[in-house]
Amino acid sequence: MPATPSQVVTGLKNRLATITGLRTFSYQPSSLNPPVGFPVINRIEYHGAMRGGLVIYDCTVYVIVGRYTDDRAFDMADDYLAYSGAKSIRAAIEGDESLGGFTQSLTVASSANISAVNVADQDFLQVALQVTVNG
């Protein structure tokens, strides 16, 4: 049985929670206290195999690091975007490719967007990583 969307989102959130100091959510929080991380499902492909045997989730994991004008936010982004290390988003997510036993595999494909995001009239540094989950 393929993973449900909520199992995928919860699994990604739980993997992000393994990064010390990162506040994690299953959705974008209404107010920010960075650093925060949350996943978003962009697209679901239902027919990866016969009879729904492989459902593929295209996801983006967002981490809002800190205020855009704060140099420390850019230093933190280096740690979050690193291939490995205690704060590496890639390493944290790929640390359990089954997301707690609900999925077959996953890949953190790339960092798609390192940019400013405006929330409540404040600019924050945001990093976004593309994740493919084979449910």
Tab-separated table of C-alpha atoms in Angstrom:
chain	number	residue	atom	x	y	z
A	1	MET	CA	0.000	0.000	0.000
A	2	PRO	CA	1.488	3.379	-0.972
A	3	ALA	CA	2.100	6.020	1.669
A	4	THR	CA	-0.600	8.613	2.192
A	5	PRO	CA	0.154	12.321	1.709
A	6	SER	CA	-0.034	12.906	5.477
A	7	GLN	CA	2.424	10.048	6.109
A	8	VAL	CA	4.879	11.593	3.639
A	9	VAL	CA	4.558	15.084	5.147
A	10	THR	CA	4.832	13.777	8.712
A	11	GLY	CA	7.809	11.606	7.788
A	12	LEU	CA	9.654	14.547	6.221
A	13	LYS	CA	8.836	16.755	9.214
A	14	ASN	CA	10.140	14.072	11.581
A	15	ARG	CA	13.391	13.783	9.619
A	16	LEU	CA	13.841	17.565	9.776
A	17	ALA	CA	13.284	17.363	13.536
A	18	THR	CA	16.540	15.393	13.854
A	19	ILE	CA	18.416	18.664	13.193
A	20	THR	CA	19.127	20.252	16.561
A	21	GLY	CA	17.623	23.718	16.940
A	22	LEU	CA	15.373	23.516	13.863
A	23	ARG	CA	11.694	24.028	14.661
A	24	THR	CA	9.633	21.781	12.423
A	25	PHE	CA	6.082	21.806	11.167
A	26	SER	CA	3.946	19.729	8.807
A	27	TYR	CA	2.869	22.968	7.083
A	28	GLN	CA	4.017	26.585	6.824
A	29	PRO	CA	3.502	28.138	10.254
A	30	SER	CA	1.431	31.300	10.500
A	31	SER	CA	4.139	33.091	12.475
A	32	LEU	CA	7.889	32.629	12.291
A	33	ASN	CA	10.530	32.076	14.907
A	34	PRO	CA	13.470	30.957	12.723
A	35	PRO	CA	14.979	28.632	12.027
A	36	VAL	CA	11.889	26.683	10.929
A	37	GLY	CA	11.436	23.872	8.436
A	38	PHE	CA	8.405	22.346	6.751
A	39	PRO	CA	7.592	20.176	3.710
A	40	VAL	CA	5.137	20.864	0.887
A	41	ILE	CA	3.847	18.305	-1.601
A	42	ASN	CA	3.979	19.851	-5.075
A	43	ARG	CA	2.687	16.954	-7.139
A	44	ILE	CA	1.634	13.318	-6.773
A	45	GLU	CA	2.107	10.852	-9.623
A	46	TYR	CA	-0.257	7.939	-9.124
A	47	HIS	CA	0.787	5.568	-11.884
A	48	GLY	CA	4.481	4.840	-11.288
A	49	ALA	CA	3.607	1.140	-11.528
A	50	MET	CA	0.593	-1.028	-12.252
A	51	ARG	CA	-2.423	-0.694	-9.932
A	52	GLY	CA	-0.928	2.089	-7.843
A	53	GLY	CA	2.123	0.026	-6.902
A	54	LEU	CA	4.337	3.100	-6.960
A	55	VAL	CA	3.065	6.538	-6.055
A	56	ILE	CA	5.690	9.256	-6.496
A	57	TYR	CA	5.597	12.425	-4.415
A	58	ASP	CA	7.397	15.523	-5.678
A	59	CYS	CA	8.045	17.622	-2.569
A	60	THR	CA	9.836	20.776	-1.563
A	61	VAL	CA	11.302	21.137	1.907
A	62	TYR	CA	11.577	24.752	2.980
A	63	VAL	CA	13.838	25.995	5.746
A	64	ILE	CA	13.485	29.619	6.752
A	65	VAL	CA	16.854	30.287	8.292
A	66	GLY	CA	16.706	33.785	9.761
A	67	ARG	CA	16.405	37.466	8.945
A	68	TYR	CA	17.742	38.191	5.470
A	69	THR	CA	19.889	41.058	6.738
A	70	ASP	CA	21.526	38.908	9.432
A	71	ASP	CA	24.949	37.565	8.399
A	72	ARG	CA	24.496	34.643	10.786
A	73	ALA	CA	21.557	33.447	8.687
A	74	PHE	CA	23.844	33.006	5.695
A	75	ASP	CA	26.370	31.137	7.848
A	76	MET	CA	23.585	28.840	9.060
A	77	ALA	CA	22.429	28.292	5.478
A	78	ASP	CA	25.870	26.863	4.687
A	79	ASP	CA	25.353	24.200	7.369
A	80	TYR	CA	21.795	23.406	6.227
A	81	LEU	CA	22.844	23.094	2.573
A	82	ALA	CA	25.942	20.974	3.254
A	83	TYR	CA	26.069	17.444	1.842
A	84	SER	CA	26.750	16.027	5.309
A	85	GLY	CA	27.024	17.124	8.908
A	86	ALA	CA	24.821	17.525	11.956
A	87	LYS	CA	22.725	20.310	10.393
A	88	SER	CA	22.652	19.012	6.810
A	89	ILE	CA	19.068	18.873	5.561
A	90	ARG	CA	20.053	16.335	2.889
A	91	ALA	CA	21.710	14.046	5.412
A	92	ALA	CA	18.810	14.331	7.868
A	93	ILE	CA	16.141	13.490	5.297
A	94	GLU	CA	18.085	10.712	3.593
A	95	GLY	CA	18.937	9.273	7.032
A	96	ASP	CA	15.713	7.229	6.817
A	97	GLU	CA	14.634	6.701	3.226
A	98	SER	CA	11.514	4.860	4.396
A	99	LEU	CA	10.251	7.835	6.456
A	100	GLY	CA	9.514	5.589	9.389
A	101	GLY	CA	8.524	2.569	7.304
A	102	PHE	CA	5.894	4.229	5.108
A	103	THR	CA	7.797	4.705	1.841
A	104	GLN	CA	10.050	2.673	-0.430
A	105	SER	CA	12.778	5.251	-0.944
A	106	LEU	CA	13.508	8.927	-1.359
A	107	THR	CA	16.113	11.253	-2.791
A	108	VAL	CA	17.004	14.822	-1.963
A	109	ALA	CA	17.664	15.816	-5.551
A	110	SER	CA	18.789	19.420	-5.288
A	111	SER	CA	18.594	22.743	-3.572
A	112	ALA	CA	16.136	24.556	-5.765
A	113	ASN	CA	15.930	28.023	-4.313
A	114	ILE	CA	18.017	30.129	-1.975
A	115	SER	CA	16.222	33.431	-1.689
A	116	ALA	CA	14.468	36.053	0.367
A	117	VAL	CA	10.886	35.436	1.406
A	118	ASN	CA	8.671	38.150	2.837
A	119	VAL	CA	6.535	37.175	5.811
A	120	ALA	CA	4.595	39.817	7.760
A	121	ASP	CA	6.569	42.611	6.092
A	122	GLN	CA	9.915	41.105	7.093
A	123	ASP	CA	12.470	39.532	4.754
A	124	PHE	CA	13.857	36.134	5.709
A	125	LEU	CA	16.505	33.915	4.132
A	126	GLN	CA	14.876	30.750	2.799
A	127	VAL	CA	16.399	27.598	1.349
A	128	ALA	CA	14.303	25.076	-0.568
A	129	LEU	CA	15.277	21.513	-1.399
A	130	GLN	CA	13.591	19.226	-3.918
A	131	VAL	CA	12.743	15.775	-2.576
A	132	THR	CA	11.350	12.832	-4.541
A	133	VAL	CA	9.569	10.250	-2.400
A	134	ASN	CA	8.699	6.842	-3.820
A	135	GLY	CA	5.675	5.870	-1.814
